[in-house]
Amino acid sequence: MRRLFTLLIFPSLLSAQEIPPVRVRLEKSVAENGRNSWVTPRFRIDADDGIGVETVEKLAMLGESTAAALSAYPLPLSAPPENAKPRISLHADALAYERAGAAKGSAGYYTGRGDPRVMIRADYFLSAVVVERSRLTPDMDEDLAVHELVHLCMHRKFTGLPHWFAEGIAEYFSSAHRGGGRFSFSGMDDAVRDHLRAKLSPRDPAIRLLPVALIATLDDDEWLELMKSLSPEERFLAYGTALLLTHYHLHGGAERLDRVRVMLDNAERLRKPEPFLSPDDSPGIEAALIRFWKTKGLSLRFAKAVP
C-alpha cells in the first residue's frame, strides 16, 4: 500500500518539448442566424456583430494551437468531433452568451450535446483581470479558452472519462500554456504550482481545495450542479483538486501512467466511465499530495466537505 500512496517525481512525457503557436488564416464563411462566420483547418468560428476580427483571429490561433498540442502529447488525448467542423462561438456579452445556452455565471462553456461547440464571452475574454505569471502573460484570459478547447478537442472521449480527469486535463493544458498559443511541457511541477497560485492564492502559499473523495465521484451533471452551488470565487477549488489528481497520475510513475493510457484507449467506446478511483484511496492520495506539494512551496488544505 505504501507504493500506491507515494507521489513519485516522474519526468514529463514530453520532457523539454515546446509546441509553438499555430498561425492560421481565416477564411470567410456563409453567415448563419445573423452572425459572422469563418473557418480554419479544424474549426468553424461564429461571432456576434461588433466583435472585431482581431478577437476572432486570436481564438482561431488558440484553437489550432490547442489542437496541435493535444495531438503532439504522447497519450491518446485528441478525439475531436467527426464529420462537421466543431464550432467556437463568440458572444458579445453575458446576455447573448446565456441565451445561446451557456451556463449562467460562467465565461467559457463546452457542450457536446447536439452541435459540439465551445462558447466564449468575448467581453470577459478581452478584459479579464489575469494575475501575471510572467512578462509574456497576455492581458486576456487565454487559459479560459484553452480549457474549453481541450474539452472540444477530446469530444469523443468525454463521456467515457471520469469527470475529474476531463476537467483536470483541461487545467493541465491551461497550466502548460505559456501564452499566445505556445505550450511547454517542461517544468510542469512549477507550471501547475503557479497556475494554482494565480487562480486561488496569489500572495499566500496556502491553497484551499475540495476533498478528493468528493471530486473523484462526480459525473458531469453532478459537477455542473456543484458549480451552481458554489460562489464564483469558490468554483476553482474543485478544478484545483482535479488538476492535482491529473498531475498525480501523469507524473506518479509508470504504473499510474499506464492506467491513464488504458482509460483513454477505452473511453470512446463507453457511454459512462468505468471506476478509476476508490473513495477508500482518497485519504492516502491527499496525504501524498500534501507532502509532495509542500516541497514545491504550496501548503494544501483539503476541505472536509463542500463549503
Coordinates of C-alpha atoms in Angstrom, one line a residue:
M1 CA 0.0 0.0 0.0
R2 CA 2.9 2.4 0.6
R3 CA 3.8 2.3 -3.1
L4 CA 0.2 3.3 -4.1
F5 CA 0.3 6.5 -1.9
T6 CA 3.8 7.6 -2.6
L7 CA 3.9 10.5 -5.1
L8 CA 6.9 9.9 -7.3
I9 CA 8.7 12.5 -9.3
F10 CA 8.1 11.2 -12.8
P11 CA 9.6 13.0 -15.9
S12 CA 7.2 14.8 -18.1
L13 CA 6.1 12.7 -21.1
L14 CA 7.3 15.5 -23.4
S15 CA 10.4 16.4 -21.3
A16 CA 11.6 19.8 -22.7
Q17 CA 9.4 19.7 -25.8
E18 CA 7.8 23.0 -26.7
I19 CA 5.0 23.4 -29.1
P20 CA 4.9 26.7 -30.9
P21 CA 1.8 28.6 -31.8
V22 CA 0.0 27.6 -35.0
R23 CA -0.6 30.6 -37.3
V24 CA -3.8 30.4 -39.3
R25 CA -5.5 32.4 -41.9
L26 CA -9.2 32.9 -41.5
E27 CA -11.5 32.0 -44.4
K28 CA -14.8 33.8 -44.5
S29 CA -17.8 31.5 -44.5
V30 CA -21.5 31.9 -45.0
A31 CA -23.1 33.7 -42.1
E32 CA -25.9 32.0 -40.2
N33 CA -28.6 33.5 -37.9
G34 CA -27.2 37.0 -38.5
R35 CA -23.8 36.1 -37.1
N36 CA -20.4 36.4 -38.8
S37 CA -18.6 33.1 -39.6
W38 CA -15.2 32.0 -40.5
V39 CA -13.4 28.6 -40.9
T40 CA -9.9 27.4 -40.1
P41 CA -8.4 24.0 -40.9
R42 CA -10.0 22.4 -37.8
F43 CA -12.8 24.8 -36.7
R44 CA -15.8 26.9 -37.6
I45 CA -15.9 30.2 -35.7
D46 CA -19.1 32.3 -35.3
A47 CA -19.2 35.7 -33.7
D48 CA -21.8 38.3 -32.9
D49 CA -21.8 41.6 -34.7
G50 CA -19.4 44.1 -33.1
I51 CA -16.7 41.5 -32.2
G52 CA -13.6 42.5 -34.1
V53 CA -11.8 40.2 -36.5
E54 CA -8.7 40.5 -34.3
T55 CA -10.5 38.7 -31.5
V56 CA -11.6 36.0 -33.9
E57 CA -8.0 35.6 -35.1
K58 CA -6.8 35.2 -31.5
L59 CA -9.4 32.5 -30.9
A60 CA -8.5 30.8 -34.2
M61 CA -4.9 30.7 -33.2
L62 CA -5.7 29.3 -29.7
G63 CA -8.0 26.7 -31.2
E64 CA -5.5 25.4 -33.7
S65 CA -2.6 25.6 -31.2
T66 CA -4.5 23.7 -28.5
A67 CA -5.5 21.0 -31.1
A68 CA -1.8 20.7 -32.1
A69 CA -0.7 20.4 -28.5
L70 CA -3.2 17.6 -27.8
S71 CA -2.1 15.7 -30.9
A72 CA 1.6 16.0 -30.0
Y73 CA 1.2 14.9 -26.4
P74 CA 2.2 11.2 -26.2
L75 CA -1.1 10.0 -24.8
P76 CA -4.3 9.3 -26.9
L77 CA -6.0 12.6 -26.0
S78 CA -7.1 14.0 -29.3
A79 CA -10.6 12.9 -30.3
P80 CA -12.5 15.9 -31.9
P81 CA -16.0 15.6 -33.3
E82 CA -16.2 13.8 -36.6
N83 CA -17.9 14.9 -39.8
A84 CA -18.7 18.6 -39.4
K85 CA -16.1 21.0 -38.1
P86 CA -16.6 21.7 -34.4
R87 CA -17.7 25.3 -33.6
I88 CA -16.2 28.0 -31.5
S89 CA -18.9 30.6 -30.8
L90 CA -18.1 34.1 -29.6
H91 CA -20.8 36.1 -27.8
A92 CA -20.7 39.8 -27.2
D93 CA -21.9 39.8 -23.6
A94 CA -23.4 37.7 -20.8
L95 CA -26.9 38.1 -22.1
A96 CA -26.1 36.8 -25.6
Y97 CA -23.9 34.1 -24.2
E98 CA -26.5 32.7 -21.8
R99 CA -29.3 33.0 -24.4
A100 CA -27.1 30.7 -26.6
G101 CA -27.3 28.0 -23.9
A102 CA -24.1 28.6 -21.8
A103 CA -24.2 28.1 -18.1
K104 CA -25.1 31.2 -16.1
G105 CA -22.2 32.8 -14.3
S106 CA -19.6 31.2 -16.5
A107 CA -17.4 32.8 -19.1
G108 CA -16.5 29.8 -21.2
Y109 CA -18.6 26.7 -21.8
Y110 CA -18.3 23.4 -23.7
T111 CA -21.3 21.4 -24.8
G112 CA -21.0 18.0 -26.5
R113 CA -24.7 17.6 -27.0
G114 CA -26.2 18.1 -30.4
D115 CA -23.9 20.5 -32.1
P116 CA -20.5 20.2 -30.3
R117 CA -19.1 23.6 -29.6
V118 CA -17.3 26.0 -27.2
M119 CA -19.0 29.2 -26.3
I120 CA -16.9 32.2 -25.1
R121 CA -18.0 35.5 -23.6
A122 CA -16.0 37.9 -25.7
D123 CA -16.3 40.8 -23.2
Y124 CA -14.8 38.7 -20.5
F125 CA -12.1 37.1 -22.7
L126 CA -10.9 40.5 -23.7
S127 CA -11.0 42.3 -20.4
A128 CA -10.5 39.7 -17.7
V129 CA -8.0 40.6 -14.9
V130 CA -5.3 37.9 -15.2
V131 CA -2.8 37.5 -12.4
E132 CA 0.6 38.0 -14.0
R133 CA 2.5 34.7 -14.4
S134 CA 5.3 36.2 -16.4
R135 CA 6.1 39.2 -18.5
L136 CA 4.7 37.3 -21.5
T137 CA 1.3 36.6 -19.9
P138 CA -1.4 38.3 -22.1
D139 CA -3.9 40.8 -20.7
M140 CA -6.8 38.5 -21.8
D141 CA -7.8 35.2 -20.2
E142 CA -6.5 32.9 -22.9
D143 CA -6.3 30.0 -20.4
L144 CA -10.1 30.1 -20.1
A145 CA -10.3 29.4 -23.9
V146 CA -7.6 26.7 -23.8
H147 CA -9.6 24.8 -21.0
E148 CA -12.8 24.7 -23.1
L149 CA -11.0 24.0 -26.3
V150 CA -9.3 20.9 -24.7
H151 CA -12.8 19.6 -24.0
L152 CA -13.9 20.2 -27.6
C153 CA -10.7 18.5 -29.0
M154 CA -11.4 15.5 -26.7
H155 CA -15.1 15.4 -27.5
R156 CA -15.4 11.7 -28.5
K157 CA -13.8 10.6 -25.2
F158 CA -15.6 12.9 -22.9
T159 CA -18.5 10.7 -21.8
G160 CA -16.1 7.7 -21.2
L161 CA -13.8 9.6 -18.9
P162 CA -14.1 10.3 -15.1
H163 CA -15.2 13.9 -14.9
W164 CA -12.3 14.8 -12.6
F165 CA -9.9 13.8 -15.3
A166 CA -11.8 15.6 -18.1
E167 CA -11.6 18.8 -16.0
G168 CA -8.1 18.1 -14.7
I169 CA -6.5 17.5 -18.1
A170 CA -8.1 20.7 -19.4
E171 CA -6.5 22.6 -16.5
Y172 CA -3.2 20.7 -17.0
F173 CA -3.0 22.1 -20.6
S174 CA -4.0 25.5 -19.3
S175 CA -1.0 25.3 -17.0
A176 CA 1.2 24.2 -19.8
H177 CA 0.0 27.1 -22.0
R178 CA 2.6 29.9 -21.8
G179 CA 0.6 32.5 -23.6
G180 CA -0.1 33.3 -27.3
G181 CA -0.7 29.7 -28.2
R182 CA 2.7 28.4 -27.1
F183 CA 2.7 25.3 -25.0
S184 CA 5.7 23.9 -23.0
F185 CA 5.6 20.6 -21.0
S186 CA 8.9 21.1 -19.3
G187 CA 8.8 22.1 -15.7
M188 CA 5.2 21.1 -15.2
D189 CA 5.5 20.9 -11.4
D190 CA 6.3 24.7 -11.4
A191 CA 3.7 25.4 -14.0
V192 CA 0.9 23.7 -12.0
R193 CA 2.0 25.4 -8.8
D194 CA 2.0 28.8 -10.5
H195 CA -1.4 28.1 -12.1
L196 CA -2.9 27.2 -8.7
R197 CA -1.4 30.3 -7.1
A198 CA -2.7 32.6 -9.8
K199 CA -6.2 31.1 -9.6
L200 CA -6.5 30.6 -5.8
S201 CA -3.9 32.3 -3.7
P202 CA -1.6 34.7 -5.5
R203 CA 0.2 36.0 -2.4
D204 CA -0.2 33.1 0.0
P205 CA 1.2 29.6 -0.3
A206 CA -1.8 28.1 1.5
I207 CA -4.2 26.6 -1.1
R208 CA -7.8 25.5 -0.2
L209 CA -9.2 22.6 -2.2
L210 CA -12.3 20.4 -2.2
P211 CA -11.8 16.8 -1.0
V212 CA -10.6 14.1 -3.3
A213 CA -13.3 11.7 -2.2
L214 CA -15.9 14.2 -3.5
I215 CA -14.3 15.2 -6.8
A216 CA -13.4 11.6 -7.7
T217 CA -17.1 10.5 -7.7
L218 CA -18.8 13.3 -9.6
D219 CA -20.3 12.8 -13.1
D220 CA -20.7 15.7 -15.5
D221 CA -24.2 16.6 -14.3
E222 CA -23.2 16.4 -10.7
W223 CA -20.2 18.6 -11.5
L224 CA -22.5 21.2 -13.1
E225 CA -24.8 21.2 -10.0
L226 CA -21.7 21.6 -7.8
M227 CA -20.6 24.6 -9.8
K228 CA -24.1 26.2 -9.4
S229 CA -24.0 25.7 -5.7
L230 CA -20.6 27.4 -5.2
S231 CA -19.9 31.1 -5.5
P232 CA -17.7 32.2 -8.4
E233 CA -14.6 32.6 -6.2
E234 CA -15.1 29.1 -4.8
R235 CA -15.5 27.2 -8.1
F236 CA -11.8 26.7 -8.8
L237 CA -11.5 24.8 -5.5
A238 CA -12.9 21.9 -7.5
Y239 CA -10.9 22.5 -10.6
G240 CA -7.7 22.7 -8.4
T241 CA -8.3 19.3 -6.9
A242 CA -9.0 17.8 -10.4
L243 CA -5.8 19.4 -11.7
L244 CA -3.7 17.9 -8.9
L245 CA -5.3 14.5 -9.3
T246 CA -4.4 14.6 -13.0
H247 CA -0.8 15.6 -12.3
Y248 CA -0.6 12.9 -9.7
H249 CA -1.4 10.3 -12.3
L250 CA 0.7 11.7 -15.2
H251 CA 3.8 12.3 -13.0
G252 CA 3.5 9.5 -10.5
G253 CA 5.3 6.7 -12.2
A254 CA 4.8 4.1 -15.0
E255 CA 2.0 2.2 -13.2
R256 CA -0.3 5.2 -12.9
L257 CA 0.5 6.4 -16.3
D258 CA -0.3 3.0 -17.8
R259 CA -3.7 3.1 -16.1
V260 CA -4.4 6.5 -17.6
R261 CA -3.4 5.3 -21.1
V262 CA -5.8 2.3 -20.8
M263 CA -8.6 4.6 -19.6
L264 CA -8.0 6.9 -22.6
D265 CA -7.9 3.9 -25.0
N266 CA -11.2 2.7 -23.8
A267 CA -13.0 6.0 -23.4
E268 CA -14.5 6.4 -26.9
R269 CA -16.5 3.1 -26.7
L270 CA -18.0 3.9 -23.3
R271 CA -21.2 5.8 -22.5
K272 CA -20.1 6.3 -19.0
P273 CA -16.7 6.0 -17.3
E274 CA -15.5 2.8 -15.6
P275 CA -14.5 3.1 -11.9
F276 CA -11.0 4.5 -11.7
L277 CA -10.5 5.8 -8.1
S278 CA -11.9 4.3 -5.0
P279 CA -13.1 6.7 -2.2
D280 CA -11.0 4.5 0.1
D281 CA -7.9 5.7 -1.7
S282 CA -8.7 9.4 -1.1
P283 CA -7.0 9.9 2.4
G284 CA -3.8 8.4 1.1
I285 CA -3.8 10.4 -2.1
E286 CA -4.5 13.7 -0.2
A287 CA -1.6 12.9 2.2
A288 CA 0.7 12.2 -0.7
L289 CA -0.3 15.4 -2.5
I290 CA 0.2 17.5 0.7
R291 CA 3.7 16.0 1.2
F292 CA 4.8 16.5 -2.5
W293 CA 3.5 20.0 -3.0
K294 CA 5.0 21.2 0.3
T295 CA 8.4 20.7 -1.3
K296 CA 7.2 22.9 -4.2
G297 CA 6.1 25.8 -1.9
L298 CA 2.4 25.0 -1.6
S299 CA 0.6 24.3 1.6
L300 CA -2.5 22.3 0.6
R301 CA -5.7 22.3 2.7
F302 CA -8.4 19.8 1.7
A303 CA -11.8 20.7 3.0
K304 CA -13.8 18.0 4.8
A305 CA -17.0 19.0 2.8
V306 CA -18.3 21.4 0.3
P307 CA -18.2 25.0 1.5

